[in-house]
mmCIF file of C-alpha atoms in Angstrom:
data_model
loop_
_atom_site.group_PDB
_atom_site.id
_atom_site.type_symbol
_atom_site.label_atom_id
_atom_site.label_comp_id
_atom_site.label_asym_id
_atom_site.label_seq_id
_atom_site.Cartn_x
_atom_site.Cartn_y
_atom_site.Cartn_z
ATOM 1 C CA LEU A 1 0.000 0.000 0.000
ATOM 2 C CA PHE A 2 1.374 3.411 -0.974
ATOM 3 C CA ARG A 3 0.564 6.495 1.093
ATOM 4 C CA PHE A 4 1.542 9.216 -1.351
ATOM 5 C CA ARG A 5 -0.320 9.518 -4.652
ATOM 6 C CA ILE A 6 0.889 12.548 -6.575
ATOM 7 C CA GLU A 7 -0.044 12.833 -10.239
ATOM 8 C CA ARG A 8 2.765 14.047 -12.489
ATOM 9 C CA PRO A 9 2.606 15.181 -16.123
ATOM 10 C CA MET A 10 4.385 13.202 -18.822
ATOM 11 C CA THR A 11 7.416 14.726 -20.489
ATOM 12 C CA PHE A 12 7.204 15.489 -24.211
ATOM 13 C CA LEU A 13 9.286 12.441 -25.164
ATOM 14 C CA GLY A 14 7.196 10.280 -22.843
ATOM 15 C CA GLU A 15 4.069 11.542 -24.626
ATOM 16 C CA LEU A 16 5.628 10.741 -27.992
ATOM 17 C CA MET A 17 6.594 7.192 -27.018
ATOM 18 C CA TYR A 18 3.159 6.526 -25.528
ATOM 19 C CA GLU A 19 1.297 7.885 -28.542
ATOM 20 C CA TRP A 20 3.397 5.764 -30.899
ATOM 21 C CA THR A 21 2.119 2.673 -29.102
ATOM 22 C CA GLU A 22 -1.466 3.772 -29.748
ATOM 23 C CA MET A 23 -0.679 3.890 -33.497
ATOM 24 C CA GLY A 24 -0.351 0.098 -33.667
ATOM 25 C CA PRO A 25 2.083 -2.829 -33.223
ATOM 26 C CA ARG A 26 4.524 -1.419 -35.796
ATOM 27 C CA PHE A 27 5.264 1.427 -33.406
ATOM 28 C CA GLU A 28 5.495 -0.688 -30.244
ATOM 29 C CA THR A 29 7.979 1.031 -27.925
ATOM 30 C CA VAL A 30 8.623 -1.537 -25.224
ATOM 31 C CA ILE A 31 12.213 -2.195 -24.163
ATOM 32 C CA THR A 32 12.852 -5.911 -23.670
ATOM 33 C CA THR A 33 15.814 -7.112 -21.594
ATOM 34 C CA VAL A 34 16.965 -10.670 -20.886
ATOM 35 C CA LEU A 35 18.945 -11.493 -17.739
ATOM 36 C CA HIS A 36 20.598 -14.931 -17.562
ATOM 37 C CA PHE A 37 21.288 -16.759 -14.292
ATOM 38 C CA ASP A 38 23.222 -19.966 -13.556
ATOM 39 C CA LYS A 39 20.479 -21.218 -11.243
ATOM 40 C CA VAL A 40 16.707 -20.986 -10.965
ATOM 41 C CA VAL A 41 15.568 -17.672 -9.489
ATOM 42 C CA ASP A 42 13.167 -17.727 -6.545
ATOM 43 C CA ARG A 43 9.958 -15.813 -7.253
ATOM 44 C CA LYS A 44 9.633 -14.512 -3.681
ATOM 45 C CA LEU A 45 13.147 -13.086 -3.864
ATOM 46 C CA VAL A 46 12.433 -11.316 -7.164
ATOM 47 C CA GLU A 47 9.179 -9.921 -5.790
ATOM 48 C CA ALA A 48 10.948 -8.619 -2.672
ATOM 49 C CA ILE A 49 13.610 -6.912 -4.795
ATOM 50 C CA ILE A 50 10.931 -5.314 -6.978
ATOM 51 C CA HIS A 51 9.150 -3.905 -3.924
ATOM 52 C CA GLU A 52 12.397 -2.656 -2.382
ATOM 53 C CA ARG A 53 14.202 -1.221 -5.420
ATOM 54 C CA LEU A 54 11.747 -0.758 -8.296
ATOM 55 C CA LEU A 55 8.488 0.454 -6.790
ATOM 56 C CA VAL A 56 10.265 3.332 -5.065
ATOM 57 C CA PHE A 57 10.030 5.082 -8.449
ATOM 58 C CA ASP A 58 6.604 6.603 -9.105
ATOM 59 C CA ARG A 59 6.375 5.555 -12.733
ATOM 60 C CA PHE A 60 6.666 1.859 -11.920
ATOM 61 C CA ARG A 61 3.537 2.079 -9.772
ATOM 62 C CA SER A 62 1.578 4.526 -11.930
ATOM 63 C CA ILE A 63 -0.785 4.180 -14.858
ATOM 64 C CA VAL A 64 -1.163 6.663 -17.705
ATOM 65 C CA LYS A 65 -4.298 8.803 -17.821
ATOM 66 C CA LEU A 66 -5.414 11.475 -20.245
ATOM 67 C CA ASN A 67 -5.750 15.026 -18.967
ATOM 68 C CA ALA A 68 -8.941 16.088 -20.727
ATOM 69 C CA ARG A 69 -8.295 19.806 -20.237
ATOM 70 C CA SER A 70 -4.813 19.941 -21.745
ATOM 71 C CA HIS A 71 -5.109 16.855 -23.996
ATOM 72 C CA THR A 72 -1.869 15.550 -22.514
ATOM 73 C CA HIS A 73 -1.127 12.465 -20.440
ATOM 74 C CA LYS A 74 -0.177 12.178 -16.788
ATOM 75 C CA TRP A 75 1.222 9.533 -14.453
ATOM 76 C CA THR A 76 -1.355 8.524 -11.832
ATOM 77 C CA PRO A 77 -0.044 6.355 -8.935
ATOM 78 C CA LEU A 78 -2.075 3.326 -7.870
ATOM 79 C CA GLU A 79 -2.827 2.352 -4.294
ATOM 80 C CA ARG A 80 -1.555 -1.154 -4.986
ATOM 81 C CA VAL A 81 0.439 -2.846 -7.747
ATOM 82 C CA LYS A 82 -0.889 -6.293 -8.698
ATOM 83 C CA MET A 83 2.188 -8.507 -8.707
ATOM 84 C CA GLY A 84 0.183 -11.371 -10.170
ATOM 85 C CA TYR A 85 0.170 -9.422 -13.449
ATOM 86 C CA HIS A 86 3.623 -7.880 -13.276
ATOM 87 C CA LEU A 87 5.647 -10.945 -12.240
ATOM 88 C CA VAL A 88 4.891 -14.095 -14.220
ATOM 89 C CA GLU A 89 6.512 -17.539 -14.096
ATOM 90 C CA HIS A 90 6.590 -18.934 -17.631
ATOM 91 C CA ARG A 91 7.617 -22.480 -18.520
ATOM 92 C CA LEU A 92 9.016 -23.152 -21.977
ATOM 93 C CA PRO A 93 8.176 -26.262 -24.010
ATOM 94 C CA PRO A 94 10.859 -28.994 -23.873
ATOM 95 C CA PRO A 95 13.801 -28.985 -24.061
ATOM 96 C CA GLY A 96 13.746 -25.411 -22.718
ATOM 97 C CA THR A 97 16.884 -24.194 -24.464
ATOM 98 C CA ARG A 98 17.872 -20.834 -25.933
ATOM 99 C CA LYS A 99 15.853 -21.620 -29.075
ATOM 100 C CA GLU A 100 12.589 -21.926 -27.111
ATOM 101 C CA LEU A 101 13.497 -18.850 -25.052
ATOM 102 C CA GLU A 102 14.023 -16.736 -28.189
ATOM 103 C CA ALA A 103 10.685 -17.935 -29.594
ATOM 104 C CA PHE A 104 8.950 -16.889 -26.362
ATOM 105 C CA ILE A 105 10.618 -13.468 -26.394
ATOM 106 C CA SER A 106 9.549 -12.971 -30.002
ATOM 107 C CA ARG A 107 5.911 -13.684 -29.107
ATOM 108 C CA ALA A 108 6.004 -11.577 -25.956
ATOM 109 C CA TYR A 109 7.507 -8.631 -27.820
ATOM 110 C CA SER A 110 4.418 -8.315 -30.017
ATOM 111 C CA GLU A 111 2.012 -8.320 -27.054
ATOM 112 C CA PRO A 112 1.055 -4.810 -25.863
ATOM 113 C CA LEU A 113 1.274 -3.970 -22.186
ATOM 114 C CA ASP A 114 -2.070 -3.521 -20.427
ATOM 115 C CA PRO A 115 -2.657 0.243 -19.871
ATOM 116 C CA ASN A 116 -4.793 -0.580 -16.825
ATOM 117 C CA HIS A 117 -1.541 -1.527 -15.057
ATOM 118 C CA PRO A 118 1.823 0.241 -14.759
ATOM 119 C CA LEU A 119 3.688 -0.210 -18.045
ATOM 120 C CA TRP A 120 6.109 -3.004 -17.179
ATOM 121 C CA ARG A 121 6.156 -6.761 -16.789
ATOM 122 C CA PHE A 122 8.742 -9.381 -15.703
ATOM 123 C CA TYR A 123 8.860 -13.073 -16.635
ATOM 124 C CA ILE A 124 10.810 -15.733 -14.732
ATOM 125 C CA VAL A 125 11.702 -18.417 -17.286
ATOM 126 C CA PRO A 126 13.373 -21.676 -16.098
ATOM 127 C CA LEU A 127 15.850 -23.103 -18.625
ATOM 128 C CA ALA A 128 17.436 -26.485 -19.238
ATOM 129 C CA GLY A 129 20.344 -27.389 -16.970
ATOM 130 C CA HIS A 130 18.720 -25.806 -13.886
ATOM 131 C CA LYS A 131 19.413 -22.337 -15.249
ATOM 132 C CA CYS A 132 17.033 -19.421 -15.567
ATOM 133 C CA ALA A 133 16.294 -16.221 -17.467
ATOM 134 C CA VAL A 134 14.374 -13.157 -16.337
ATOM 135 C CA VAL A 135 12.740 -11.323 -19.241
ATOM 136 C CA THR A 136 11.786 -7.733 -18.496
ATOM 137 C CA ARG A 137 9.490 -5.564 -20.598
ATOM 138 C CA ILE A 138 9.302 -1.842 -19.788
ATOM 139 C CA HIS A 139 7.540 0.782 -21.877
ATOM 140 C CA HIS A 140 9.822 3.430 -23.332
ATOM 141 C CA SER A 141 7.636 6.208 -21.909
ATOM 142 C CA VAL A 142 8.794 5.168 -18.428
ATOM 143 C CA GLY A 143 12.387 6.172 -19.214
ATOM 144 C CA ASP A 144 15.125 6.293 -21.819
ATOM 145 C CA GLY A 145 17.513 3.409 -22.482
ATOM 146 C CA VAL A 146 20.336 4.659 -20.253
ATOM 147 C CA THR A 147 17.973 5.277 -17.343
ATOM 148 C CA LEU A 148 16.396 1.849 -17.615
ATOM 149 C CA VAL A 149 19.854 0.237 -17.679
ATOM 150 C CA GLN A 150 20.532 2.043 -14.380
ATOM 151 C CA VAL A 151 17.257 0.686 -13.036
ATOM 152 C CA MET A 152 18.210 -2.880 -13.996
ATOM 153 C CA LEU A 153 21.622 -2.448 -12.364
ATOM 154 C CA SER A 154 19.932 -1.218 -9.199
ATOM 155 C CA LEU A 155 17.810 -4.386 -9.108
ATOM 156 C CA MET A 156 21.010 -6.428 -9.100
ATOM 157 C CA GLY A 157 22.610 -4.258 -6.422
ATOM 158 C CA ARG A 158 25.323 -2.925 -8.733
ATOM 159 C CA ALA A 159 27.405 0.029 -7.521
ATOM 160 C CA GLU A 160 27.001 1.792 -10.882
ATOM 161 C CA ALA A 161 23.365 2.464 -10.033
ATOM 162 C CA LYS A 162 23.850 4.317 -6.735
ATOM 163 C CA LYS A 163 22.613 7.577 -8.185
ATOM 164 C CA GLN A 164 18.878 8.023 -8.719
ATOM 165 C CA PRO A 165 18.001 7.806 -12.449
ATOM 166 C CA ARG A 166 17.601 11.380 -13.616
ATOM 167 C CA VAL A 167 14.434 10.694 -15.619
ATOM 168 C CA MET A 168 12.644 9.739 -12.404
ATOM 169 C CA LYS A 169 13.196 13.173 -10.853
ATOM 170 C CA LYS A 170 10.404 15.699 -10.818
ATOM 171 C CA ARG A 171 10.417 17.941 -13.873
ATOM 172 C CA ARG A 172 8.627 21.176 -14.473
ATOM 173 C CA PRO A 173 6.015 20.552 -17.205
ATOM 174 C CA VAL A 174 6.104 22.589 -20.401
ATOM 175 C CA SER A 175 2.733 23.309 -22.015
ATOM 176 C CA TRP A 176 2.102 23.507 -25.739
ATOM 177 C CA VAL A 177 1.272 27.207 -25.294
ATOM 178 C CA GLN A 178 4.789 27.780 -23.970
ATOM 179 C CA THR A 179 6.177 25.696 -26.809
ATOM 180 C CA LEU A 180 4.350 27.659 -29.523
ATOM 181 C CA ALA A 181 5.458 30.929 -27.944
ATOM 182 C CA ASN A 182 9.096 29.865 -28.264
ATOM 183 C CA PRO A 183 10.065 29.344 -31.945
ATOM 184 C CA LEU A 184 13.298 27.524 -31.070
ATOM 185 C CA ARG A 185 11.537 25.086 -28.738
ATOM 186 C CA PHE A 186 8.737 24.530 -31.264
ATOM 187 C CA SER A 187 11.161 23.794 -34.117
ATOM 188 C CA SER A 188 13.095 21.443 -31.841
ATOM 189 C CA ARG A 189 9.937 19.492 -31.016
ATOM 190 C CA CYS A 190 8.956 19.276 -34.667
ATOM 191 C CA PHE A 191 12.410 17.978 -35.558
ATOM 192 C CA GLN A 192 12.277 15.352 -32.789
ATOM 193 C CA PHE A 193 8.862 14.186 -33.952
ATOM 194 C CA ALA A 194 9.871 14.009 -37.647
ATOM 195 C CA ALA A 195 13.088 12.147 -36.859
ATOM 196 C CA GLY A 196 11.245 9.681 -34.651
ATOM 197 C CA VAL A 197 8.550 8.964 -37.237
ATOM 198 C CA ALA A 198 11.168 8.496 -39.962
ATOM 199 C CA LYS A 199 13.023 6.009 -37.759
ATOM 200 C CA GLY A 200 9.781 4.153 -37.057
ATOM 201 C CA PHE A 201 8.956 3.756 -40.748
ATOM 202 C CA ALA A 202 12.510 2.492 -41.388
ATOM 203 C CA TYR A 203 11.699 -0.601 -39.348
#
């Protein structure tokens, strides 16, 4: 249970990444990471680590809602995160090797994240030889690649992740009125949007 529920506006790039997802599977912007372990990972341990090191960041316990007045999106924290959805134990078909794991990742990649939950999901996948993989899927609107790498390092207790990811810090929102009033900022946003769309069509 979380005591503090403060809604925060999405950044411009967060808006862009989220809206791309709404355009269809071709524009899916979910970052998928695979962590390999030499032994089977205990679900209770993973869940405890998630509560201790991941859910301290607002965006990992918030859903996206539309602000009807400004036509922008905002992060709205939930009272409780349903771990039954976010942490899933998935068993591969025999023999449970890298081939079956890659096939599972390929299928999972095309599945959209449920917007009624925070935009992330972890899978614990046992492998042959008493090994294990943890597949993580986090929406790009939650953070950029570098930030999410820092988050993953923090889950593993790595020293490189001691500093709080900068994208998780509170930012002062910039309205479209302010953007239109500033020609340089407006042209910069247009360029970012055009470059992003061009990259999307290249795939």
